PDB file of N, CA, C and O in Angstrom:
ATOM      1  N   UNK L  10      18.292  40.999 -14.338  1.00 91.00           N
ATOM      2  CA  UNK L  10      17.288  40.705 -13.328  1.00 91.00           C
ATOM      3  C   UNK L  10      16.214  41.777 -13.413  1.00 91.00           C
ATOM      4  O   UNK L  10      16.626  42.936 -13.454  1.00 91.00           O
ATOM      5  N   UNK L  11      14.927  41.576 -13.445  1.00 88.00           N
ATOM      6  CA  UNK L  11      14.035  41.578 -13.165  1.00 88.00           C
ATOM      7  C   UNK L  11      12.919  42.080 -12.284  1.00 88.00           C
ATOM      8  O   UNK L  11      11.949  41.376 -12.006  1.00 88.00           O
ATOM      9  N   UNK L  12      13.038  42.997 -11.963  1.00 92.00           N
ATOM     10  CA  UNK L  12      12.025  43.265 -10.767  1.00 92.00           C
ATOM     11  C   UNK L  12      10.450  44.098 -10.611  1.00 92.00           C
ATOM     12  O   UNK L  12      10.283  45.315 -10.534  1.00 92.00           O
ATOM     13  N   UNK L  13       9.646  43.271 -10.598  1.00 88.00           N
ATOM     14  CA  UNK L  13       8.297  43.720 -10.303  1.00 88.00           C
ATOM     15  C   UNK L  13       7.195  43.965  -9.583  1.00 88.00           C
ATOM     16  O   UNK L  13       7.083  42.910  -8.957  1.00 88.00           O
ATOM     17  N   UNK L  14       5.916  44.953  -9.109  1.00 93.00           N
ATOM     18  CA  UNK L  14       5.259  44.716  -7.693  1.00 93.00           C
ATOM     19  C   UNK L  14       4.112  43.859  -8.536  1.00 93.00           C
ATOM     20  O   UNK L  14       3.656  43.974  -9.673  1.00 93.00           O
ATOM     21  N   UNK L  15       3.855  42.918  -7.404  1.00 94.00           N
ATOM     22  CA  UNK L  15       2.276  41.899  -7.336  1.00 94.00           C
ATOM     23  C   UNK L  15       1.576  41.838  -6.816  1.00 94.00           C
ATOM     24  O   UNK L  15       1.987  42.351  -5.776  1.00 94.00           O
ATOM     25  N   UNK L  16       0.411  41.499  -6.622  1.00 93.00           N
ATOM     26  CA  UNK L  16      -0.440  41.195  -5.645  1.00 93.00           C
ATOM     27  C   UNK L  16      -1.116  39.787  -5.762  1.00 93.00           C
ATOM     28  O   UNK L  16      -1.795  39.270  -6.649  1.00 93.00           O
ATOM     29  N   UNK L  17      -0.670  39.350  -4.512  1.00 93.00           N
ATOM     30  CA  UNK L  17      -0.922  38.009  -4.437  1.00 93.00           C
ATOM     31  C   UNK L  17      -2.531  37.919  -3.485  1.00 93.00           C
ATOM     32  O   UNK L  17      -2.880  38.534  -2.477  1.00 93.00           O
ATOM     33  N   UNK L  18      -3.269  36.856  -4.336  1.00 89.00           N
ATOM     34  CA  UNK L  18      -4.746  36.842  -3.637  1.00 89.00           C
ATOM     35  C   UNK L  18      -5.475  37.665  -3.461  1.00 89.00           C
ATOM     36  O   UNK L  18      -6.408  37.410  -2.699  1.00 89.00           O
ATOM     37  N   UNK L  19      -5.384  39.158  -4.137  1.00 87.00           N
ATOM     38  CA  UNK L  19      -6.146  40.327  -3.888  1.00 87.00           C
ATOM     39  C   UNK L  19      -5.697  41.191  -2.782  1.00 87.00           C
ATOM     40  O   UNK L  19      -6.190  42.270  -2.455  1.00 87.00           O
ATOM     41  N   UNK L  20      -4.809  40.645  -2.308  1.00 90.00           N
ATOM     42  CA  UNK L  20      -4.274  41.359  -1.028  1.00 90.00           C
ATOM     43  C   UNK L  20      -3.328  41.982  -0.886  1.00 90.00           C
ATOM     44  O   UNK L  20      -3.113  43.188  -0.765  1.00 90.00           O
ATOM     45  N   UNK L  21      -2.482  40.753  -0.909  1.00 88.00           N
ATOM     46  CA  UNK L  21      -0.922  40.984  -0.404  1.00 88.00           C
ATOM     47  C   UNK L  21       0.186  41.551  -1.525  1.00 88.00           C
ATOM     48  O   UNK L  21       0.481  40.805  -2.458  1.00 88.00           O
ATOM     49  N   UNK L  22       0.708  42.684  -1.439  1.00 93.00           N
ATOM     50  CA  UNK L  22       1.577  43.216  -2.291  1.00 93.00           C
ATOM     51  C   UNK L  22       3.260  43.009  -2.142  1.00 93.00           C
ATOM     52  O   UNK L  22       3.782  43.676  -1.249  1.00 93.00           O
ATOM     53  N   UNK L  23       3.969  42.306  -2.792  1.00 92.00           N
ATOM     54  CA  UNK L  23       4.956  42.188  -3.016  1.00 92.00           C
ATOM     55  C   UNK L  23       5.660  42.210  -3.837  1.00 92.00           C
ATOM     56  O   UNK L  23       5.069  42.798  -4.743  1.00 92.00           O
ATOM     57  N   UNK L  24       7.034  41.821  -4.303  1.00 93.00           N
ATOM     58  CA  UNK L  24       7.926  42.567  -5.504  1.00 93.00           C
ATOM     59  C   UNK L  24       8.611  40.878  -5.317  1.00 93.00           C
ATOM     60  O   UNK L  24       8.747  39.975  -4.492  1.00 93.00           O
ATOM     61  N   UNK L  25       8.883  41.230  -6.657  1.00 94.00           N
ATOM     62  CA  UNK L  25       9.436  39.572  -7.333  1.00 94.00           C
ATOM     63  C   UNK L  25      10.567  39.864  -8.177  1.00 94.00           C
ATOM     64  O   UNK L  25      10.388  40.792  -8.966  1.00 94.00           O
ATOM     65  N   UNK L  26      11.770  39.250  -8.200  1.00 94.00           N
ATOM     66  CA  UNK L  26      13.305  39.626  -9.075  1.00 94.00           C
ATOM     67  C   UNK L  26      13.154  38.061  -9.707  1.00 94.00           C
ATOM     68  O   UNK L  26      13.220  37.005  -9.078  1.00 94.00           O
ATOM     69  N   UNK L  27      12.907  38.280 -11.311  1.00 94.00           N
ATOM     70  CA  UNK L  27      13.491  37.282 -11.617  1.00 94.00           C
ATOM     71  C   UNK L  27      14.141  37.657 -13.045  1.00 94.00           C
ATOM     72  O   UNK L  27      13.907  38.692 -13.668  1.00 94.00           O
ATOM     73  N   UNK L  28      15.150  36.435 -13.508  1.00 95.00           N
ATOM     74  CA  UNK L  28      16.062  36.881 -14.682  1.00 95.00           C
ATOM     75  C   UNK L  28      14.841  37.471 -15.842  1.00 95.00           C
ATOM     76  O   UNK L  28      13.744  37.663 -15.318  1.00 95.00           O
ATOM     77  N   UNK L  29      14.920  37.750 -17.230  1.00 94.00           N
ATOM     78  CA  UNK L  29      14.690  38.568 -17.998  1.00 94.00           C
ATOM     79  C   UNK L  29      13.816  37.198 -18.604  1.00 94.00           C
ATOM     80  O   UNK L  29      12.600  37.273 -18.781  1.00 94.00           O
ATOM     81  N   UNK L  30      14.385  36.286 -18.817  1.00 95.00           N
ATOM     82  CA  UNK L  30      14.015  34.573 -19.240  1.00 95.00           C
ATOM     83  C   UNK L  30      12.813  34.136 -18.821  1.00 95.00           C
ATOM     84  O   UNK L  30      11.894  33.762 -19.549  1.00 95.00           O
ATOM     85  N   UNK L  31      12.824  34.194 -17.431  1.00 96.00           N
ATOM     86  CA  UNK L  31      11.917  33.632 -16.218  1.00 96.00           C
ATOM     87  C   UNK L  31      10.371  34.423 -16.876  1.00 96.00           C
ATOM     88  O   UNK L  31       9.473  33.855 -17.498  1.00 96.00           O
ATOM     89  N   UNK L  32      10.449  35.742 -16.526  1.00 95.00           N
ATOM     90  CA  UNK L  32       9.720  36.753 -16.546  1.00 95.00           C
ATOM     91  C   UNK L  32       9.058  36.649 -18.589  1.00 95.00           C
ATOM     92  O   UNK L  32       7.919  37.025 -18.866  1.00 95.00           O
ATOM     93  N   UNK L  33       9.710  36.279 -19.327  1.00 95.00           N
ATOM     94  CA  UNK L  33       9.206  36.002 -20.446  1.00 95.00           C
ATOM     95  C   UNK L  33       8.341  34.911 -20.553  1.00 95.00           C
ATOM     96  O   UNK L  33       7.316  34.900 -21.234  1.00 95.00           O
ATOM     97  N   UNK L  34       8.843  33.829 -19.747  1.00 96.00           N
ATOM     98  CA  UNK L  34       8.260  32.419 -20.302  1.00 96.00           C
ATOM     99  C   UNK L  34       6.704  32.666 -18.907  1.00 96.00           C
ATOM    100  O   UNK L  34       5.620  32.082 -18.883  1.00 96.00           O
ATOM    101  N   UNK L  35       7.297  33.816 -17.879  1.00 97.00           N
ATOM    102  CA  UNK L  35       6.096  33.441 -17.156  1.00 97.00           C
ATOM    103  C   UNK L  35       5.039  34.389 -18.066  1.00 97.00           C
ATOM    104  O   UNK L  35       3.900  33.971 -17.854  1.00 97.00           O
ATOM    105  N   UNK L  36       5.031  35.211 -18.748  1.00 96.00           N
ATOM    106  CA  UNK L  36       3.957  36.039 -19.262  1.00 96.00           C
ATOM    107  C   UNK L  36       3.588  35.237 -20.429  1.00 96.00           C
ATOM    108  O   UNK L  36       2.455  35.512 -20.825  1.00 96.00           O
ATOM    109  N   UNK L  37       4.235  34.262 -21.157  1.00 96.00           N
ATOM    110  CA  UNK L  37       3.370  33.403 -22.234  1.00 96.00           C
ATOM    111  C   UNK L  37       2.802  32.517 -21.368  1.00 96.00           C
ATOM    112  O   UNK L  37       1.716  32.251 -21.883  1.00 96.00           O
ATOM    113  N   UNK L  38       2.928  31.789 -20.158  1.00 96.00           N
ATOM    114  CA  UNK L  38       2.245  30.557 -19.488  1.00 96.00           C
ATOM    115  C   UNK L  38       1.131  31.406 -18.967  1.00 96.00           C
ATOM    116  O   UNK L  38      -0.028  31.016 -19.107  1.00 96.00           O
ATOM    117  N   UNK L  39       1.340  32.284 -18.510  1.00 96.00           N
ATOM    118  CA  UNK L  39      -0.281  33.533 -18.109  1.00 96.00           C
ATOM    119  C   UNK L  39      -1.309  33.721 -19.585  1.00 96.00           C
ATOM    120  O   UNK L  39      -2.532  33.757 -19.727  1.00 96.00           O
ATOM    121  N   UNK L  40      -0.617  33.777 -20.166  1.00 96.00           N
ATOM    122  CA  UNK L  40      -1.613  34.234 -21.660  1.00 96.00           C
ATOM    123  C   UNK L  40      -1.895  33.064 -22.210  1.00 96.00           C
ATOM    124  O   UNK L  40      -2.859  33.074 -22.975  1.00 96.00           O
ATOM    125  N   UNK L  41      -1.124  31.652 -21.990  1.00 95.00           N
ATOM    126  CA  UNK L  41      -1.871  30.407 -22.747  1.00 95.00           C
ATOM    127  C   UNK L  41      -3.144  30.492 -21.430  1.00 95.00           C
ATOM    128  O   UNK L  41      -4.334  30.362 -21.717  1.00 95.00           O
ATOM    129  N   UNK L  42      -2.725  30.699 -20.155  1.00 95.00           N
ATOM    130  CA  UNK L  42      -3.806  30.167 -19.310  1.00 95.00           C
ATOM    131  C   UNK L  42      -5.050  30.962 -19.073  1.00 95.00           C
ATOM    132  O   UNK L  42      -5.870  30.542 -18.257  1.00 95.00           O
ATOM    133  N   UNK L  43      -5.260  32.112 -19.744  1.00 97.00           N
ATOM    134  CA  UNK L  43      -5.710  33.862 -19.810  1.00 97.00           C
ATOM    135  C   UNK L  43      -5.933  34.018 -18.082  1.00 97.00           C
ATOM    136  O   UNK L  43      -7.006  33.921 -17.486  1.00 97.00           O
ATOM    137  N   UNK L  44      -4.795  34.245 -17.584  1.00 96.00           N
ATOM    138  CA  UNK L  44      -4.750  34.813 -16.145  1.00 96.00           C
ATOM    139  C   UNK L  44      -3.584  36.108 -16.448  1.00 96.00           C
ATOM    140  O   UNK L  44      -2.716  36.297 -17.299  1.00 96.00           O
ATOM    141  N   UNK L  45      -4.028  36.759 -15.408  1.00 95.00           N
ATOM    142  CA  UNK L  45      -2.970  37.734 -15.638  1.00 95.00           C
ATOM    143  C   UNK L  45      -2.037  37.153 -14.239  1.00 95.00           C
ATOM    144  O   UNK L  45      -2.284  36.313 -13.373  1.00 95.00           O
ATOM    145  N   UNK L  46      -1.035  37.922 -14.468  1.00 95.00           N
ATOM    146  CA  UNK L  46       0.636  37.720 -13.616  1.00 95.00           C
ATOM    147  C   UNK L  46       0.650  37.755 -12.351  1.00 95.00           C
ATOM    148  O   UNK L  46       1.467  37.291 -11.556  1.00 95.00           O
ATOM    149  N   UNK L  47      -0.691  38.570 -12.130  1.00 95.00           N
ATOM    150  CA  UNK L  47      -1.144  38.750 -10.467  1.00 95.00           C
ATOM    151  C   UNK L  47      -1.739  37.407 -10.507  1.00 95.00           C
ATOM    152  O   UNK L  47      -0.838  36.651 -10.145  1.00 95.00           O
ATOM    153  N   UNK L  48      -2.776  36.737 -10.757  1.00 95.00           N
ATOM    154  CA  UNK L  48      -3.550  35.107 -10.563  1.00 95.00           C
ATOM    155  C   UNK L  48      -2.535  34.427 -11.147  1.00 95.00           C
ATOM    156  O   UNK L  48      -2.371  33.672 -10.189  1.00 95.00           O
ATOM    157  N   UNK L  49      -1.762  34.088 -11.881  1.00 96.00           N
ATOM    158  CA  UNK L  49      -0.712  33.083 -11.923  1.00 96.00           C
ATOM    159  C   UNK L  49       0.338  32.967 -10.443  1.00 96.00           C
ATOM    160  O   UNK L  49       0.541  31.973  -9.746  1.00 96.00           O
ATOM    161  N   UNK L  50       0.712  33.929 -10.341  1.00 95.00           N
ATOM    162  CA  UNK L  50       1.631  34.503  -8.940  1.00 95.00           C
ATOM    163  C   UNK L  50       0.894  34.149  -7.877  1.00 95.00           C
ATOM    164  O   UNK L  50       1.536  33.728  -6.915  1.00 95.00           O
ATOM    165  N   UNK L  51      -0.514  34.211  -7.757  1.00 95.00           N
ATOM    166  CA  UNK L  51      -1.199  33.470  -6.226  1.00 95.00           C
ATOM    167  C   UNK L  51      -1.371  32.152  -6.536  1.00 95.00           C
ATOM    168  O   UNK L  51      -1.436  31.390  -5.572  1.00 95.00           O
ATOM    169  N   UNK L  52      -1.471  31.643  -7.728  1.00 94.00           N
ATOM    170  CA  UNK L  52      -1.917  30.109  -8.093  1.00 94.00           C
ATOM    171  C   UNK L  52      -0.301  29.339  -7.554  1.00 94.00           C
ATOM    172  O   UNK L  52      -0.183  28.400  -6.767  1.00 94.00           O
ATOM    173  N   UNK L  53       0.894  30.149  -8.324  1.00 95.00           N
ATOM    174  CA  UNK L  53       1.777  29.149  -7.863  1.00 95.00           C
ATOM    175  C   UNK L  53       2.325  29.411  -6.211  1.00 95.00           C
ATOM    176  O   UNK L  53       2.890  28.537  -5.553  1.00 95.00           O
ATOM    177  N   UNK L  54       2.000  30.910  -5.676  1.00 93.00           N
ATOM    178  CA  UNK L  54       1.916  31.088  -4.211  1.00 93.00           C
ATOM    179  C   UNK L  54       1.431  29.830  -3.126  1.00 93.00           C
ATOM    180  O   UNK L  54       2.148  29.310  -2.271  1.00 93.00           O
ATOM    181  N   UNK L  55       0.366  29.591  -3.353  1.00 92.00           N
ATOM    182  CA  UNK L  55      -0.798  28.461  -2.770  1.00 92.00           C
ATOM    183  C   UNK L  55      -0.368  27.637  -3.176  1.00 92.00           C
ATOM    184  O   UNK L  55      -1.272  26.906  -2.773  1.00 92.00           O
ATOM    185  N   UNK L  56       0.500  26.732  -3.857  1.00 88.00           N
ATOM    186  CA  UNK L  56       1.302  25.173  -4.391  1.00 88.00           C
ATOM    187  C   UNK L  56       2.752  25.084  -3.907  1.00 88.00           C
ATOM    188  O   UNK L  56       3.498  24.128  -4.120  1.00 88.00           O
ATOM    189  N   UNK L  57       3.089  26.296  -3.169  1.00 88.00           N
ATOM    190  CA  UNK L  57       4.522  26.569  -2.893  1.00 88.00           C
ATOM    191  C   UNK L  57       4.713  25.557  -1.506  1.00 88.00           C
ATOM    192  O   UNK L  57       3.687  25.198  -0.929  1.00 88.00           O
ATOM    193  N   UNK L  58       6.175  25.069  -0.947  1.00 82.00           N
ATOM    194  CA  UNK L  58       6.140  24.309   0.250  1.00 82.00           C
ATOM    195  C   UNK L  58       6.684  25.376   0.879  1.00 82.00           C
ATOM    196  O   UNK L  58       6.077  26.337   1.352  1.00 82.00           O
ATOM    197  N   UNK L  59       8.261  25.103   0.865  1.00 77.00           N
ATOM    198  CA  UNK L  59       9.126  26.432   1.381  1.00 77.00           C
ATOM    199  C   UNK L  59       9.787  26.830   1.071  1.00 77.00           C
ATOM    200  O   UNK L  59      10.512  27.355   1.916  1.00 77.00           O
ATOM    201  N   UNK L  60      10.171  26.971  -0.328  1.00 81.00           N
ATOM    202  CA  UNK L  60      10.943  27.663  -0.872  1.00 81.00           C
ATOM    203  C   UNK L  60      10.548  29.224  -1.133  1.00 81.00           C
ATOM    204  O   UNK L  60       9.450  29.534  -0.671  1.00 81.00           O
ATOM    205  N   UNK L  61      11.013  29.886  -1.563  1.00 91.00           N
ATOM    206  CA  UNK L  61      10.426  31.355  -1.244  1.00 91.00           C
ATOM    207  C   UNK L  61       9.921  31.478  -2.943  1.00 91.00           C
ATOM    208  O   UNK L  61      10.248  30.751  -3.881  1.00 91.00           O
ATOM    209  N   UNK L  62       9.118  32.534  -2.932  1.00 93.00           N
ATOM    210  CA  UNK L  62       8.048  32.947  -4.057  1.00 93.00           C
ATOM    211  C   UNK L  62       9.319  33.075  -5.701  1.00 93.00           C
ATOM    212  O   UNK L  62       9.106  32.612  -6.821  1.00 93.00           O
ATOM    213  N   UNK L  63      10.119  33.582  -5.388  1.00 94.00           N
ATOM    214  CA  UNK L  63      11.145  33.805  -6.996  1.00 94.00           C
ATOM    215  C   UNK L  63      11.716  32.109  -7.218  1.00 94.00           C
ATOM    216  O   UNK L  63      11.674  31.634  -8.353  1.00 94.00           O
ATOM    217  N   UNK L  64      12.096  31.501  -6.370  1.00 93.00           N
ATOM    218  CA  UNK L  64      12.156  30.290  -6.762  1.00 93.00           C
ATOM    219  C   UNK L  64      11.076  29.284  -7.039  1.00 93.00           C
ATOM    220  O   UNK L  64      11.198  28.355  -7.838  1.00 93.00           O
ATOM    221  N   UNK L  65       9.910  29.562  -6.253  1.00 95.00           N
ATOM    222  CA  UNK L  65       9.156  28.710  -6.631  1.00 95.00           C
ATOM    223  C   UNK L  65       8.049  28.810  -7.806  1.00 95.00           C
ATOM    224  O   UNK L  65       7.160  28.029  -8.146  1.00 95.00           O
ATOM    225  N   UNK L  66       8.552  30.408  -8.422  1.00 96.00           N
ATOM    226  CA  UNK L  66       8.206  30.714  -9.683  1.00 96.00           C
ATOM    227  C   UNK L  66       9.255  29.715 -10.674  1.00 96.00           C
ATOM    228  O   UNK L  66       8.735  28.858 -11.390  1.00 96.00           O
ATOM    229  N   UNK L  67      10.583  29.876 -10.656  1.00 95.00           N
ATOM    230  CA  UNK L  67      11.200  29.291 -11.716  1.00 95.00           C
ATOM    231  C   UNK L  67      10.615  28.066 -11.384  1.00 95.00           C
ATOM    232  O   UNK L  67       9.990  27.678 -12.371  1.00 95.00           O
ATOM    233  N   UNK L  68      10.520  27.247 -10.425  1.00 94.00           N
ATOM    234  CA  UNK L  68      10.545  25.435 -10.389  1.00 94.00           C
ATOM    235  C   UNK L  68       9.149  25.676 -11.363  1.00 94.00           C
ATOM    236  O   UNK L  68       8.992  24.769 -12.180  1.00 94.00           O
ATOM    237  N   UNK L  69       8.438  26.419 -11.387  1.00 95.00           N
ATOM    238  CA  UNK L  69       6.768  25.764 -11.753  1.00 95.00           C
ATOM    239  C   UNK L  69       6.876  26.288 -13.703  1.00 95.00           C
ATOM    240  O   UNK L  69       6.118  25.842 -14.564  1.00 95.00           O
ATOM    241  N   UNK L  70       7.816  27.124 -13.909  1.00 96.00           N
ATOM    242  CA  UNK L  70       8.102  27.555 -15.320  1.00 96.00           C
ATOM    243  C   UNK L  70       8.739  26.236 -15.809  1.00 96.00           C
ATOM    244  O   UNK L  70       8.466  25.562 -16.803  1.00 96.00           O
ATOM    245  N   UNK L  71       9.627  26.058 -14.879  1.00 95.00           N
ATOM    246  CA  UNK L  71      10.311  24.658 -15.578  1.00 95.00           C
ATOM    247  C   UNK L  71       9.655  23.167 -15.509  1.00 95.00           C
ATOM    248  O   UNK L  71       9.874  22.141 -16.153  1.00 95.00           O
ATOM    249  N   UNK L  72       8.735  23.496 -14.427  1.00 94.00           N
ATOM    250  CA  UNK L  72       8.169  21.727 -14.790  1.00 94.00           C
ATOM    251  C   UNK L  72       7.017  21.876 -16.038  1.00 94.00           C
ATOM    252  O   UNK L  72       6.615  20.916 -16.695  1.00 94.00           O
ATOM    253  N   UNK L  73       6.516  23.467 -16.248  1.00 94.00           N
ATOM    254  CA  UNK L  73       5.618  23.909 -17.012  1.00 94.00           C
ATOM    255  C   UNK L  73       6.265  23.142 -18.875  1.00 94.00           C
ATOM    256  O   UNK L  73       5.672  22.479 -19.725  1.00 94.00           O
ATOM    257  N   UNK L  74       7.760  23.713 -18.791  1.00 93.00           N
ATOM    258  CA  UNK L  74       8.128  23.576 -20.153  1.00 93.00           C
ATOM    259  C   UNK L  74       8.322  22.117 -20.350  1.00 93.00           C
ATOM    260  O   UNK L  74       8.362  21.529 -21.431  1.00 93.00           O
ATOM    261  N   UNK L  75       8.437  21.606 -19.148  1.00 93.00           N
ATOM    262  CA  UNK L  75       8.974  19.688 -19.336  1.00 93.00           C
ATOM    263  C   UNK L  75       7.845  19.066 -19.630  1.00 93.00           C
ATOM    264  O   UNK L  75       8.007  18.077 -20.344  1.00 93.00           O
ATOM    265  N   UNK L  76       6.215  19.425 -19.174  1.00 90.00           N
ATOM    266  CA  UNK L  76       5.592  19.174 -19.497  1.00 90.00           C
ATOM    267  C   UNK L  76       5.353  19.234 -20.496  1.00 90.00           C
ATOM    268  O   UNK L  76       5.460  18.232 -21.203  1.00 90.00           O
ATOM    269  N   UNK L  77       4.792  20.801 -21.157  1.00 82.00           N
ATOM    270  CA  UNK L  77       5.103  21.191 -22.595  1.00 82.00           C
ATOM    271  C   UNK L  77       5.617  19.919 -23.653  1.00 82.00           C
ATOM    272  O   UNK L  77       4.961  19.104 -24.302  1.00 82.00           O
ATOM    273  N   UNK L  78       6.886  20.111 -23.534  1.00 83.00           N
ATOM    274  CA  UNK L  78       7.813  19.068 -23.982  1.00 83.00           C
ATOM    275  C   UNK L  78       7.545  17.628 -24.429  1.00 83.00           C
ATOM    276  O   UNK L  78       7.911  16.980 -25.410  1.00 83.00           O
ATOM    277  N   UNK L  79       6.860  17.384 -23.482  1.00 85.00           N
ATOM    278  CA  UNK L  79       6.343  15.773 -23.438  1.00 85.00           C
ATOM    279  C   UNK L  79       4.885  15.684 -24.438  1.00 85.00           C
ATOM    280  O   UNK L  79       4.458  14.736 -25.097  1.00 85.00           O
ATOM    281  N   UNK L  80       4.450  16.778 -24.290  1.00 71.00           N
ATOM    282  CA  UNK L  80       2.850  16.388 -24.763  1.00 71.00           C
ATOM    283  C   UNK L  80       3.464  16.511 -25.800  1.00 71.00           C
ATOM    284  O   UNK L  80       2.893  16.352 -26.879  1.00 71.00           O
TER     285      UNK L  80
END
C-alpha cells in the first residue's frame, strides 16, 4: 500500500493509500491525459457519488482499462 499527499482543486490537501498497482496504472492514465496526479485526483473527485476518494480512484482506473480494452 501506497500512500501519498494531494491537492485536490488547488485547495484541499489530502493523503490517498492505494495498492502499488492502482498508483502505477493511475500515473500512466495522468501522462496519456498530460495532467498531473493532483488534476486527475480533482477530475475523478468531482465525478465521485459516495464512495470515498481511494475507491473511487480504483472504480475510474478500472472502467479506464475496460475501456482501453474495447477500443
Amino acid at each position: 500500500m501506497k500512500k501519498i499527499s494531494v491537492i485536490i482543486a488547488g485547495r484541499h490537501q489530502t493523503s490517498i493509500s492505494l495498492e502499488e498497482e492502482f498508483w502505477f496504472e493511475l500515473q500512466k492514465i495522468a501522462k496519456e491525459k498530460k495532467l498531473t496526479i493532483n488534476q486527475i485526483v480533482t477530475e475523478i473527485d468531482s465525478l465521485r457519488k459516495h464512495e470515498n476518494l481511494s475507491s473511487a480512484i480504483r472504480i475510474y482506473i478500472l472502467k479506464h482499462l475496460k475501456e482501453k480494452k474495447q477500443n
